[in-house]
């Protein structure tokens, strides 16, 4: 672990930004340019496909996948991002686990506000189930807004009477549209990426007037997580969304869910994207890969037919 690496990443994320709220187009272009700097492993292959009537990126190890499927939801505040911007994360998970992954290009706000993203992620999960995938061989993973979607898609699947996946991995998930976590203010200025004002700007696009006080928008404070699969939540101390993770983990424990809350010191939002640059990122992804591999192995022989 390197203080120099952490300082380098922090400085990179603190690059000067224009004053005032940026347009959707500027936000999307800036994020795409930032994520293009991330390291994608070379031991994978990608193909464009469709899942649940939405485009998706199929990511596989170049030597062929083992049984088990990761359904990945990219980050971007429900407003920006794509399977391509998340490829450093998806690619490293695939390379480290040997599982194949589908990274979903769900609809984005403001063109398609809540609940469009959840409709698309639920449809993608249905698509995997309808294709014959065993739910005990499917894992949800995601970062930021996509980390939130790993939880809300499970809620929607449970409400629809569908079997739940084998596991959830959430990197710095966005889980509270009410913005009531103490870290929202306590980490202001320490967080090199977000301010309350910036997340409320994009959050309003996703809400489009919807009441944030509902489980599908604020699961960290309102969701009943009974029956949820094992969860791994990874978050850094230097982010205003820290309490989204800590409060969801507490709710999960109270509901009898196996949950690991994995907090790394002095790193920012979705620090795992910096794999190959930041030691903490590589180590966190190793832990996530081990967690996913254990969850599938724990299911026994049910998965041999899924691959």
Short mmCIF file of N, CA and C in Angstrom, two decimals, residues 58-232:
data_model
loop_
_atom_site.label_atom_id
_atom_site.label_comp_id
_atom_site.label_asym_id
_atom_site.label_seq_id
_atom_site.Cartn_x
_atom_site.Cartn_y
_atom_site.Cartn_z
N UNK A 58 -20.48 -8.53 -23.63
CA UNK A 58 -20.15 -9.85 -23.09
C UNK A 58 -18.63 -9.91 -22.92
N UNK A 59 -18.18 -10.11 -21.70
CA UNK A 59 -16.75 -10.12 -21.37
C UNK A 59 -16.39 -11.52 -20.89
N UNK A 60 -15.38 -12.12 -21.53
CA UNK A 60 -14.99 -13.48 -21.18
C UNK A 60 -13.47 -13.58 -21.06
N UNK A 61 -12.99 -14.54 -20.26
CA UNK A 61 -11.55 -14.81 -20.28
C UNK A 61 -11.15 -15.31 -21.67
N UNK A 62 -9.95 -14.96 -22.11
CA UNK A 62 -9.58 -15.34 -23.47
C UNK A 62 -9.38 -16.84 -23.64
N UNK A 63 -9.26 -17.57 -22.53
CA UNK A 63 -9.14 -19.02 -22.61
C UNK A 63 -10.45 -19.73 -22.33
N UNK A 64 -11.55 -18.98 -22.35
CA UNK A 64 -12.88 -19.55 -22.14
C UNK A 64 -13.29 -19.49 -20.68
N UNK A 65 -14.60 -19.27 -20.42
CA UNK A 65 -15.07 -19.08 -19.05
C UNK A 65 -15.35 -20.39 -18.34
N UNK A 66 -15.27 -20.34 -17.02
CA UNK A 66 -15.75 -21.43 -16.19
C UNK A 66 -17.23 -21.20 -15.91
N UNK A 67 -17.90 -22.19 -15.33
CA UNK A 67 -19.33 -22.08 -15.05
C UNK A 67 -19.59 -20.96 -14.06
N UNK A 68 -20.55 -20.12 -14.35
CA UNK A 68 -20.89 -18.98 -13.51
C UNK A 68 -20.92 -17.71 -14.34
N UNK A 69 -21.85 -16.82 -14.02
CA UNK A 69 -22.03 -15.60 -14.82
C UNK A 69 -22.16 -14.38 -13.90
N UNK A 70 -21.40 -13.34 -14.20
CA UNK A 70 -21.52 -12.05 -13.51
C UNK A 70 -22.40 -11.14 -14.35
N UNK A 71 -23.47 -10.63 -13.76
CA UNK A 71 -24.28 -9.61 -14.40
C UNK A 71 -23.85 -8.27 -13.81
N UNK A 72 -23.20 -7.43 -14.65
CA UNK A 72 -22.56 -6.22 -14.17
C UNK A 72 -23.35 -4.98 -14.55
N UNK A 73 -23.47 -4.05 -13.58
CA UNK A 73 -24.16 -2.79 -13.79
C UNK A 73 -23.16 -1.64 -13.59
N UNK A 74 -22.91 -0.87 -14.64
CA UNK A 74 -21.90 0.19 -14.59
C UNK A 74 -22.38 1.38 -13.76
N UNK A 75 -21.41 2.18 -13.33
CA UNK A 75 -21.71 3.39 -12.58
C UNK A 75 -21.89 4.60 -13.48
N UNK A 76 -22.26 5.72 -12.84
CA UNK A 76 -22.44 6.96 -13.57
C UNK A 76 -23.66 7.74 -13.15
N UNK A 77 -24.07 7.57 -11.89
CA UNK A 77 -25.17 8.39 -11.37
C UNK A 77 -26.48 8.20 -12.09
N UNK A 78 -26.66 7.08 -12.77
CA UNK A 78 -27.87 6.80 -13.56
C UNK A 78 -28.02 7.77 -14.72
N UNK A 79 -26.97 8.57 -14.99
CA UNK A 79 -27.04 9.62 -16.02
C UNK A 79 -25.95 9.44 -17.07
N UNK A 80 -24.79 8.91 -16.70
CA UNK A 80 -23.67 8.76 -17.62
C UNK A 80 -23.03 7.41 -17.41
N UNK A 81 -22.00 7.11 -18.21
CA UNK A 81 -21.34 5.81 -18.11
C UNK A 81 -21.91 4.80 -19.09
N UNK A 82 -21.18 3.70 -19.23
CA UNK A 82 -21.54 2.65 -20.19
C UNK A 82 -20.77 1.39 -19.84
N UNK A 83 -21.09 0.26 -20.49
CA UNK A 83 -20.26 -0.93 -20.27
C UNK A 83 -18.79 -0.70 -20.59
N UNK A 84 -18.52 0.19 -21.55
CA UNK A 84 -17.13 0.46 -21.92
C UNK A 84 -16.41 1.24 -20.82
N UNK A 85 -17.07 2.21 -20.20
CA UNK A 85 -16.40 2.98 -19.15
C UNK A 85 -16.11 2.13 -17.92
N UNK A 86 -16.85 1.04 -17.75
CA UNK A 86 -16.65 0.16 -16.59
C UNK A 86 -15.75 -1.03 -16.90
N UNK A 87 -15.12 -1.03 -18.07
CA UNK A 87 -14.42 -2.24 -18.50
C UNK A 87 -13.20 -2.56 -17.65
N UNK A 88 -12.59 -1.55 -17.02
CA UNK A 88 -11.47 -1.88 -16.13
C UNK A 88 -11.96 -2.74 -14.97
N UNK A 89 -13.17 -2.46 -14.48
CA UNK A 89 -13.73 -3.24 -13.37
C UNK A 89 -14.20 -4.60 -13.84
N UNK A 90 -15.03 -4.61 -14.88
CA UNK A 90 -15.56 -5.88 -15.37
C UNK A 90 -14.43 -6.78 -15.84
N UNK A 91 -13.49 -6.20 -16.57
CA UNK A 91 -12.40 -7.00 -17.11
C UNK A 91 -11.55 -7.64 -16.03
N UNK A 92 -11.25 -6.88 -14.98
CA UNK A 92 -10.44 -7.47 -13.91
C UNK A 92 -11.21 -8.54 -13.14
N UNK A 93 -12.51 -8.34 -12.93
CA UNK A 93 -13.29 -9.39 -12.27
C UNK A 93 -13.30 -10.66 -13.10
N UNK A 94 -13.47 -10.52 -14.40
CA UNK A 94 -13.47 -11.69 -15.28
C UNK A 94 -12.10 -12.36 -15.29
N UNK A 95 -11.05 -11.56 -15.42
CA UNK A 95 -9.70 -12.13 -15.46
C UNK A 95 -9.33 -12.83 -14.16
N UNK A 96 -9.79 -12.28 -13.05
CA UNK A 96 -9.43 -12.83 -11.74
C UNK A 96 -10.28 -14.04 -11.33
N UNK A 97 -11.52 -14.12 -11.82
CA UNK A 97 -12.40 -15.22 -11.42
C UNK A 97 -12.49 -16.33 -12.45
N UNK A 98 -12.32 -15.99 -13.72
CA UNK A 98 -12.56 -16.96 -14.78
C UNK A 98 -14.01 -17.04 -15.21
N UNK A 99 -14.89 -16.28 -14.54
CA UNK A 99 -16.30 -16.25 -14.94
C UNK A 99 -16.48 -15.31 -16.14
N UNK A 100 -17.51 -15.58 -16.93
CA UNK A 100 -17.92 -14.63 -17.94
C UNK A 100 -18.83 -13.58 -17.32
N UNK A 101 -18.94 -12.44 -17.99
CA UNK A 101 -19.78 -11.36 -17.48
C UNK A 101 -20.57 -10.73 -18.61
N UNK A 102 -21.76 -10.27 -18.27
CA UNK A 102 -22.54 -9.40 -19.14
C UNK A 102 -22.63 -8.04 -18.47
N UNK A 103 -22.15 -7.01 -19.15
CA UNK A 103 -22.23 -5.65 -18.64
C UNK A 103 -23.33 -4.93 -19.41
N UNK A 104 -24.37 -4.52 -18.70
CA UNK A 104 -25.60 -4.06 -19.34
C UNK A 104 -25.57 -2.57 -19.65
N UNK A 105 -26.01 -2.22 -20.83
CA UNK A 105 -26.17 -0.82 -21.24
C UNK A 105 -27.61 -0.40 -20.96
N UNK A 106 -27.92 -0.19 -19.68
CA UNK A 106 -29.28 0.17 -19.29
C UNK A 106 -29.56 1.63 -19.67
N UNK A 107 -30.85 1.97 -19.76
CA UNK A 107 -31.24 3.33 -20.15
C UNK A 107 -30.86 4.34 -19.06
N UNK A 108 -30.51 5.54 -19.50
CA UNK A 108 -30.02 6.57 -18.60
C UNK A 108 -30.98 7.76 -18.52
N UNK A 109 -30.96 8.42 -17.36
CA UNK A 109 -31.65 9.69 -17.18
C UNK A 109 -30.75 10.80 -17.77
N UNK A 110 -31.28 11.96 -18.08
CA UNK A 110 -32.68 12.37 -17.88
C UNK A 110 -33.64 11.89 -18.94
N UNK A 111 -33.10 11.30 -20.03
CA UNK A 111 -34.00 10.82 -21.08
C UNK A 111 -34.92 9.72 -20.56
N UNK A 112 -34.39 8.91 -19.67
CA UNK A 112 -35.15 7.76 -19.14
C UNK A 112 -34.96 7.71 -17.63
N UNK A 113 -35.73 8.46 -16.87
CA UNK A 113 -35.55 8.51 -15.41
C UNK A 113 -36.09 7.25 -14.72
N UNK A 114 -35.92 7.24 -13.39
CA UNK A 114 -36.47 6.16 -12.55
C UNK A 114 -37.91 5.87 -12.96
N UNK A 115 -38.29 4.59 -13.09
CA UNK A 115 -37.52 3.36 -12.77
C UNK A 115 -36.94 2.65 -13.99
N UNK A 116 -36.63 3.40 -15.07
CA UNK A 116 -36.19 2.76 -16.31
C UNK A 116 -34.98 1.85 -16.11
N UNK A 117 -33.97 2.32 -15.36
CA UNK A 117 -32.76 1.51 -15.17
C UNK A 117 -33.08 0.19 -14.50
N UNK A 118 -33.94 0.22 -13.48
CA UNK A 118 -34.28 -1.02 -12.77
C UNK A 118 -35.12 -1.94 -13.66
N UNK A 119 -35.99 -1.36 -14.47
CA UNK A 119 -36.73 -2.19 -15.43
C UNK A 119 -35.77 -2.93 -16.36
N UNK A 120 -34.73 -2.24 -16.81
CA UNK A 120 -33.77 -2.86 -17.73
C UNK A 120 -32.91 -3.92 -17.04
N UNK A 121 -32.45 -3.63 -15.82
CA UNK A 121 -31.60 -4.62 -15.14
C UNK A 121 -32.42 -5.85 -14.76
N UNK A 122 -33.66 -5.66 -14.36
CA UNK A 122 -34.52 -6.80 -14.05
C UNK A 122 -34.80 -7.62 -15.31
N UNK A 123 -35.04 -6.95 -16.43
CA UNK A 123 -35.26 -7.63 -17.70
C UNK A 123 -34.04 -8.44 -18.12
N UNK A 124 -32.85 -7.87 -17.88
CA UNK A 124 -31.62 -8.60 -18.20
C UNK A 124 -31.49 -9.86 -17.35
N UNK A 125 -31.81 -9.74 -16.07
CA UNK A 125 -31.76 -10.91 -15.20
C UNK A 125 -32.76 -11.96 -15.65
N UNK A 126 -33.97 -11.53 -16.00
CA UNK A 126 -34.96 -12.47 -16.55
C UNK A 126 -34.41 -13.15 -17.80
N UNK A 127 -33.70 -12.37 -18.63
CA UNK A 127 -33.15 -12.94 -19.84
C UNK A 127 -32.17 -14.07 -19.55
N UNK A 128 -31.33 -13.89 -18.55
CA UNK A 128 -30.40 -14.95 -18.17
C UNK A 128 -31.15 -16.18 -17.65
N UNK A 129 -32.16 -15.94 -16.81
CA UNK A 129 -32.94 -17.07 -16.28
C UNK A 129 -33.68 -17.80 -17.40
N UNK A 130 -34.26 -17.03 -18.32
CA UNK A 130 -35.02 -17.64 -19.41
C UNK A 130 -34.12 -18.43 -20.36
N UNK A 131 -32.84 -18.06 -20.41
CA UNK A 131 -31.90 -18.79 -21.28
C UNK A 131 -31.43 -20.09 -20.65
N UNK A 132 -31.86 -20.34 -19.41
CA UNK A 132 -31.50 -21.58 -18.74
C UNK A 132 -30.42 -21.45 -17.69
N UNK A 133 -29.95 -20.22 -17.45
CA UNK A 133 -28.95 -20.03 -16.40
C UNK A 133 -29.55 -20.34 -15.04
N UNK A 134 -28.82 -21.10 -14.23
CA UNK A 134 -29.24 -21.38 -12.87
C UNK A 134 -29.01 -20.13 -12.03
N UNK A 135 -30.03 -19.63 -11.30
CA UNK A 135 -29.80 -18.44 -10.48
C UNK A 135 -28.68 -18.60 -9.48
N UNK A 136 -28.42 -19.83 -9.05
CA UNK A 136 -27.34 -20.06 -8.09
C UNK A 136 -25.97 -19.98 -8.75
N UNK A 137 -25.93 -19.73 -10.06
CA UNK A 137 -24.66 -19.52 -10.76
C UNK A 137 -24.56 -18.11 -11.33
N UNK A 138 -25.50 -17.22 -10.93
CA UNK A 138 -25.49 -15.83 -11.39
C UNK A 138 -25.14 -14.94 -10.21
N UNK A 139 -24.25 -13.98 -10.47
CA UNK A 139 -23.85 -13.02 -9.44
C UNK A 139 -24.06 -11.61 -9.98
N UNK A 140 -24.59 -10.73 -9.14
CA UNK A 140 -24.71 -9.32 -9.51
C UNK A 140 -23.47 -8.58 -9.01
N UNK A 141 -22.94 -7.69 -9.84
CA UNK A 141 -21.86 -6.81 -9.42
C UNK A 141 -22.07 -5.46 -10.08
N UNK A 142 -21.59 -4.40 -9.41
CA UNK A 142 -21.74 -3.07 -9.98
C UNK A 142 -21.01 -2.04 -9.16
N UNK A 143 -20.84 -0.86 -9.75
CA UNK A 143 -20.15 0.23 -9.06
C UNK A 143 -21.01 1.48 -9.06
N UNK A 144 -20.94 2.22 -7.95
CA UNK A 144 -21.62 3.50 -7.80
C UNK A 144 -23.12 3.33 -8.02
N UNK A 145 -23.70 4.02 -9.00
CA UNK A 145 -25.12 3.82 -9.29
C UNK A 145 -25.39 2.36 -9.62
N UNK A 146 -24.46 1.73 -10.33
CA UNK A 146 -24.62 0.30 -10.65
C UNK A 146 -24.53 -0.57 -9.42
N UNK A 147 -23.74 -0.14 -8.43
CA UNK A 147 -23.73 -0.85 -7.15
C UNK A 147 -25.09 -0.76 -6.48
N UNK A 148 -25.71 0.40 -6.58
CA UNK A 148 -27.08 0.54 -6.09
C UNK A 148 -28.03 -0.39 -6.82
N UNK A 149 -27.83 -0.53 -8.13
CA UNK A 149 -28.71 -1.39 -8.92
C UNK A 149 -28.56 -2.87 -8.56
N UNK A 150 -27.40 -3.29 -8.04
CA UNK A 150 -27.30 -4.68 -7.60
C UNK A 150 -28.30 -4.97 -6.49
N UNK A 151 -28.54 -3.97 -5.65
CA UNK A 151 -29.48 -4.12 -4.53
C UNK A 151 -30.92 -3.94 -4.99
N UNK A 152 -31.18 -2.87 -5.73
CA UNK A 152 -32.57 -2.60 -6.12
C UNK A 152 -33.08 -3.62 -7.14
N UNK A 153 -32.19 -4.17 -7.96
CA UNK A 153 -32.62 -5.23 -8.88
C UNK A 153 -33.00 -6.48 -8.10
N UNK A 154 -32.27 -6.77 -7.02
CA UNK A 154 -32.65 -7.89 -6.16
C UNK A 154 -34.02 -7.65 -5.52
N UNK A 155 -34.25 -6.42 -5.06
CA UNK A 155 -35.56 -6.09 -4.50
C UNK A 155 -36.66 -6.30 -5.52
N UNK A 156 -36.43 -5.81 -6.74
CA UNK A 156 -37.43 -5.94 -7.79
C UNK A 156 -37.64 -7.40 -8.18
N UNK A 157 -36.56 -8.17 -8.21
CA UNK A 157 -36.67 -9.60 -8.54
C UNK A 157 -37.46 -10.34 -7.47
N UNK A 158 -37.18 -10.04 -6.22
CA UNK A 158 -37.92 -10.68 -5.13
C UNK A 158 -39.40 -10.32 -5.19
N UNK A 159 -39.69 -9.04 -5.45
CA UNK A 159 -41.08 -8.60 -5.55
C UNK A 159 -41.80 -9.27 -6.72
N UNK A 160 -41.04 -9.61 -7.76
CA UNK A 160 -41.62 -10.26 -8.94
C UNK A 160 -41.70 -11.78 -8.78
N UNK A 161 -41.25 -12.28 -7.64
CA UNK A 161 -41.30 -13.72 -7.39
C UNK A 161 -40.21 -14.51 -8.07
N UNK A 162 -39.15 -13.84 -8.48
CA UNK A 162 -38.04 -14.53 -9.13
C UNK A 162 -37.05 -15.04 -8.08
N UNK A 163 -36.32 -16.11 -8.39
CA UNK A 163 -35.24 -16.54 -7.48
C UNK A 163 -34.13 -15.51 -7.50
N UNK A 164 -33.45 -15.37 -6.38
CA UNK A 164 -32.40 -14.37 -6.29
C UNK A 164 -31.05 -14.96 -6.70
N UNK A 165 -30.12 -14.10 -7.10
CA UNK A 165 -28.80 -14.59 -7.53
C UNK A 165 -28.00 -15.13 -6.35
N UNK A 166 -26.83 -15.67 -6.67
CA UNK A 166 -26.00 -16.32 -5.65
C UNK A 166 -25.28 -15.32 -4.76
N UNK A 167 -25.02 -14.12 -5.28
CA UNK A 167 -24.20 -13.17 -4.53
C UNK A 167 -24.33 -11.77 -5.12
N UNK A 168 -23.96 -10.79 -4.31
CA UNK A 168 -23.91 -9.39 -4.73
C UNK A 168 -22.55 -8.83 -4.36
N UNK A 169 -21.90 -8.14 -5.30
CA UNK A 169 -20.71 -7.35 -5.01
C UNK A 169 -21.01 -5.91 -5.42
N UNK A 170 -20.87 -4.98 -4.50
CA UNK A 170 -21.17 -3.57 -4.76
C UNK A 170 -19.95 -2.72 -4.41
N UNK A 171 -19.44 -2.00 -5.41
CA UNK A 171 -18.32 -1.07 -5.21
C UNK A 171 -18.88 0.33 -5.00
N UNK A 172 -18.67 0.91 -3.83
CA UNK A 172 -19.12 2.28 -3.53
C UNK A 172 -20.56 2.53 -4.00
N UNK A 173 -21.50 1.70 -3.56
CA UNK A 173 -22.84 1.81 -4.12
C UNK A 173 -23.58 3.08 -3.71
N UNK A 174 -24.39 3.58 -4.63
CA UNK A 174 -25.31 4.68 -4.34
C UNK A 174 -26.64 4.10 -3.89
N UNK A 175 -27.00 4.32 -2.63
CA UNK A 175 -28.11 3.59 -2.03
C UNK A 175 -29.09 4.48 -1.27
N UNK A 176 -28.94 5.79 -1.39
CA UNK A 176 -29.80 6.66 -0.58
C UNK A 176 -30.10 7.97 -1.31
N UNK A 177 -31.22 8.01 -2.01
CA UNK A 177 -31.63 9.23 -2.71
C UNK A 177 -32.13 10.31 -1.76
N UNK A 178 -32.34 9.95 -0.47
CA UNK A 178 -32.72 10.99 0.50
C UNK A 178 -31.51 11.80 0.95
N UNK A 179 -30.31 11.31 0.70
CA UNK A 179 -29.05 12.00 1.01
C UNK A 179 -28.95 12.36 2.50
N UNK A 180 -29.31 11.42 3.35
CA UNK A 180 -29.35 11.69 4.79
C UNK A 180 -28.16 11.11 5.55
N UNK A 181 -27.21 10.48 4.86
CA UNK A 181 -26.04 9.94 5.56
C UNK A 181 -25.17 11.04 6.11
N UNK A 182 -24.63 10.83 7.31
CA UNK A 182 -23.75 11.84 7.91
C UNK A 182 -22.53 12.12 7.04
N UNK A 183 -22.06 11.11 6.31
CA UNK A 183 -20.87 11.30 5.47
C UNK A 183 -21.12 12.27 4.33
N UNK A 184 -22.38 12.51 3.96
CA UNK A 184 -22.68 13.47 2.90
C UNK A 184 -22.06 14.83 3.22
N UNK A 185 -22.05 15.20 4.48
CA UNK A 185 -21.46 16.48 4.88
C UNK A 185 -20.09 16.31 5.53
N UNK A 186 -19.92 15.24 6.31
CA UNK A 186 -18.65 15.04 7.02
C UNK A 186 -17.48 14.82 6.06
N UNK A 187 -17.75 14.25 4.89
CA UNK A 187 -16.68 13.95 3.94
C UNK A 187 -16.59 14.99 2.82
N UNK A 188 -17.41 16.03 2.90
CA UNK A 188 -17.33 17.11 1.91
C UNK A 188 -15.92 17.72 1.95
N UNK A 189 -15.30 17.83 0.79
CA UNK A 189 -13.94 18.35 0.73
C UNK A 189 -12.88 17.26 0.81
N UNK A 190 -13.14 16.24 1.63
CA UNK A 190 -12.25 15.08 1.68
C UNK A 190 -12.44 14.23 0.43
N UNK A 191 -13.70 14.13 -0.02
CA UNK A 191 -14.04 13.42 -1.25
C UNK A 191 -13.51 14.24 -2.43
N UNK A 192 -12.59 13.66 -3.25
CA UNK A 192 -12.03 14.43 -4.36
C UNK A 192 -12.91 14.47 -5.59
N UNK A 193 -14.01 13.72 -5.58
CA UNK A 193 -14.84 13.58 -6.77
C UNK A 193 -16.18 14.28 -6.61
N UNK A 194 -16.89 14.00 -5.52
CA UNK A 194 -18.26 14.43 -5.36
C UNK A 194 -18.42 15.51 -4.31
N UNK A 195 -19.43 16.34 -4.50
CA UNK A 195 -19.97 17.22 -3.48
C UNK A 195 -21.45 16.91 -3.36
N UNK A 196 -22.05 17.34 -2.27
CA UNK A 196 -23.50 17.17 -2.14
C UNK A 196 -24.21 17.78 -3.36
N UNK A 197 -23.75 18.97 -3.76
CA UNK A 197 -24.40 19.67 -4.87
C UNK A 197 -24.30 18.86 -6.17
N UNK A 198 -23.16 18.24 -6.40
CA UNK A 198 -22.98 17.50 -7.66
C UNK A 198 -23.85 16.25 -7.72
N UNK A 199 -23.95 15.52 -6.61
CA UNK A 199 -24.78 14.31 -6.65
C UNK A 199 -26.26 14.66 -6.64
N UNK A 200 -26.62 15.78 -6.04
CA UNK A 200 -28.02 16.19 -6.08
C UNK A 200 -28.39 16.66 -7.49
N UNK A 201 -27.44 17.22 -8.22
CA UNK A 201 -27.68 17.67 -9.59
C UNK A 201 -28.04 16.49 -10.50
N UNK A 202 -27.20 15.45 -10.49
CA UNK A 202 -27.51 14.28 -11.32
C UNK A 202 -28.64 13.46 -10.72
N UNK A 203 -28.70 13.41 -9.39
CA UNK A 203 -29.77 12.66 -8.75
C UNK A 203 -31.15 13.16 -9.12
N UNK A 204 -31.28 14.47 -9.25
CA UNK A 204 -32.57 15.04 -9.62
C UNK A 204 -32.99 14.61 -11.03
N UNK A 205 -32.01 14.40 -11.90
CA UNK A 205 -32.34 13.93 -13.25
C UNK A 205 -32.93 12.52 -13.21
N UNK A 206 -32.38 11.68 -12.34
CA UNK A 206 -32.88 10.30 -12.21
C UNK A 206 -34.23 10.28 -11.51
N UNK A 207 -34.38 11.08 -10.46
CA UNK A 207 -35.64 11.10 -9.72
C UNK A 207 -36.78 11.65 -10.58
N UNK A 208 -36.53 12.73 -11.30
CA UNK A 208 -37.55 13.36 -12.14
C UNK A 208 -38.84 13.59 -11.35
N UNK A 209 -38.67 14.05 -10.11
CA UNK A 209 -39.83 14.37 -9.28
C UNK A 209 -40.35 13.24 -8.42
N UNK A 210 -39.78 12.04 -8.57
CA UNK A 210 -40.23 10.91 -7.75
C UNK A 210 -39.83 11.13 -6.29
N UNK A 211 -40.64 10.59 -5.38
CA UNK A 211 -40.35 10.68 -3.95
C UNK A 211 -39.16 9.77 -3.64
N UNK A 212 -38.06 10.31 -3.11
CA UNK A 212 -36.90 9.46 -2.81
C UNK A 212 -37.13 8.50 -1.65
N UNK A 213 -38.21 8.72 -0.90
CA UNK A 213 -38.46 7.89 0.29
C UNK A 213 -39.19 6.60 -0.09
N UNK A 214 -38.49 5.77 -0.86
CA UNK A 214 -39.02 4.46 -1.23
C UNK A 214 -37.86 3.50 -1.40
N UNK A 215 -38.09 2.20 -1.16
CA UNK A 215 -36.99 1.25 -1.12
C UNK A 215 -36.17 1.18 -2.40
N UNK A 216 -36.80 1.35 -3.57
CA UNK A 216 -36.06 1.24 -4.82
C UNK A 216 -35.18 2.46 -5.10
N UNK A 217 -35.35 3.51 -4.31
CA UNK A 217 -34.50 4.69 -4.46
C UNK A 217 -33.56 4.89 -3.27
N UNK A 218 -33.97 4.42 -2.11
CA UNK A 218 -33.16 4.60 -0.90
C UNK A 218 -33.12 3.32 -0.07
N UNK A 219 -32.59 2.24 -0.65
CA UNK A 219 -32.59 0.97 0.08
C UNK A 219 -31.77 1.00 1.36
N UNK A 220 -30.77 1.88 1.44
CA UNK A 220 -29.93 1.93 2.65
C UNK A 220 -30.73 2.32 3.87
N UNK A 221 -31.83 3.02 3.68
CA UNK A 221 -32.62 3.46 4.83
C UNK A 221 -34.03 2.87 4.86
N UNK A 222 -34.47 2.24 3.76
CA UNK A 222 -35.88 1.82 3.71
C UNK A 222 -36.12 0.37 3.28
N UNK A 223 -35.13 -0.31 2.74
CA UNK A 223 -35.39 -1.62 2.17
C UNK A 223 -35.42 -2.72 3.22
N UNK A 224 -36.32 -3.67 3.01
CA UNK A 224 -36.33 -4.93 3.76
C UNK A 224 -35.47 -5.91 2.97
N UNK A 225 -34.34 -6.32 3.52
CA UNK A 225 -33.38 -7.15 2.81
C UNK A 225 -33.52 -8.63 3.15
N UNK A 226 -34.62 -9.01 3.75
CA UNK A 226 -34.85 -10.40 4.12
C UNK A 226 -34.71 -11.32 2.91
N UNK A 227 -33.94 -12.38 3.10
CA UNK A 227 -33.79 -13.37 2.05
C UNK A 227 -32.74 -13.03 1.01
N UNK A 228 -32.03 -11.92 1.19
CA UNK A 228 -31.01 -11.53 0.22
C UNK A 228 -29.84 -12.51 0.21
N UNK A 229 -29.16 -12.62 -0.92
CA UNK A 229 -27.97 -13.47 -0.99
C UNK A 229 -26.80 -12.81 -0.27
N UNK A 230 -25.72 -13.54 -0.06
CA UNK A 230 -24.53 -12.95 0.55
C UNK A 230 -24.06 -11.73 -0.23
N UNK A 231 -23.58 -10.73 0.51
CA UNK A 231 -23.19 -9.46 -0.09
C UNK A 231 -21.78 -9.08 0.33
N UNK A 232 -21.04 -8.52 -0.62
CA UNK A 232 -19.77 -7.86 -0.33
C UNK A 232 -19.90 -6.41 -0.75
#
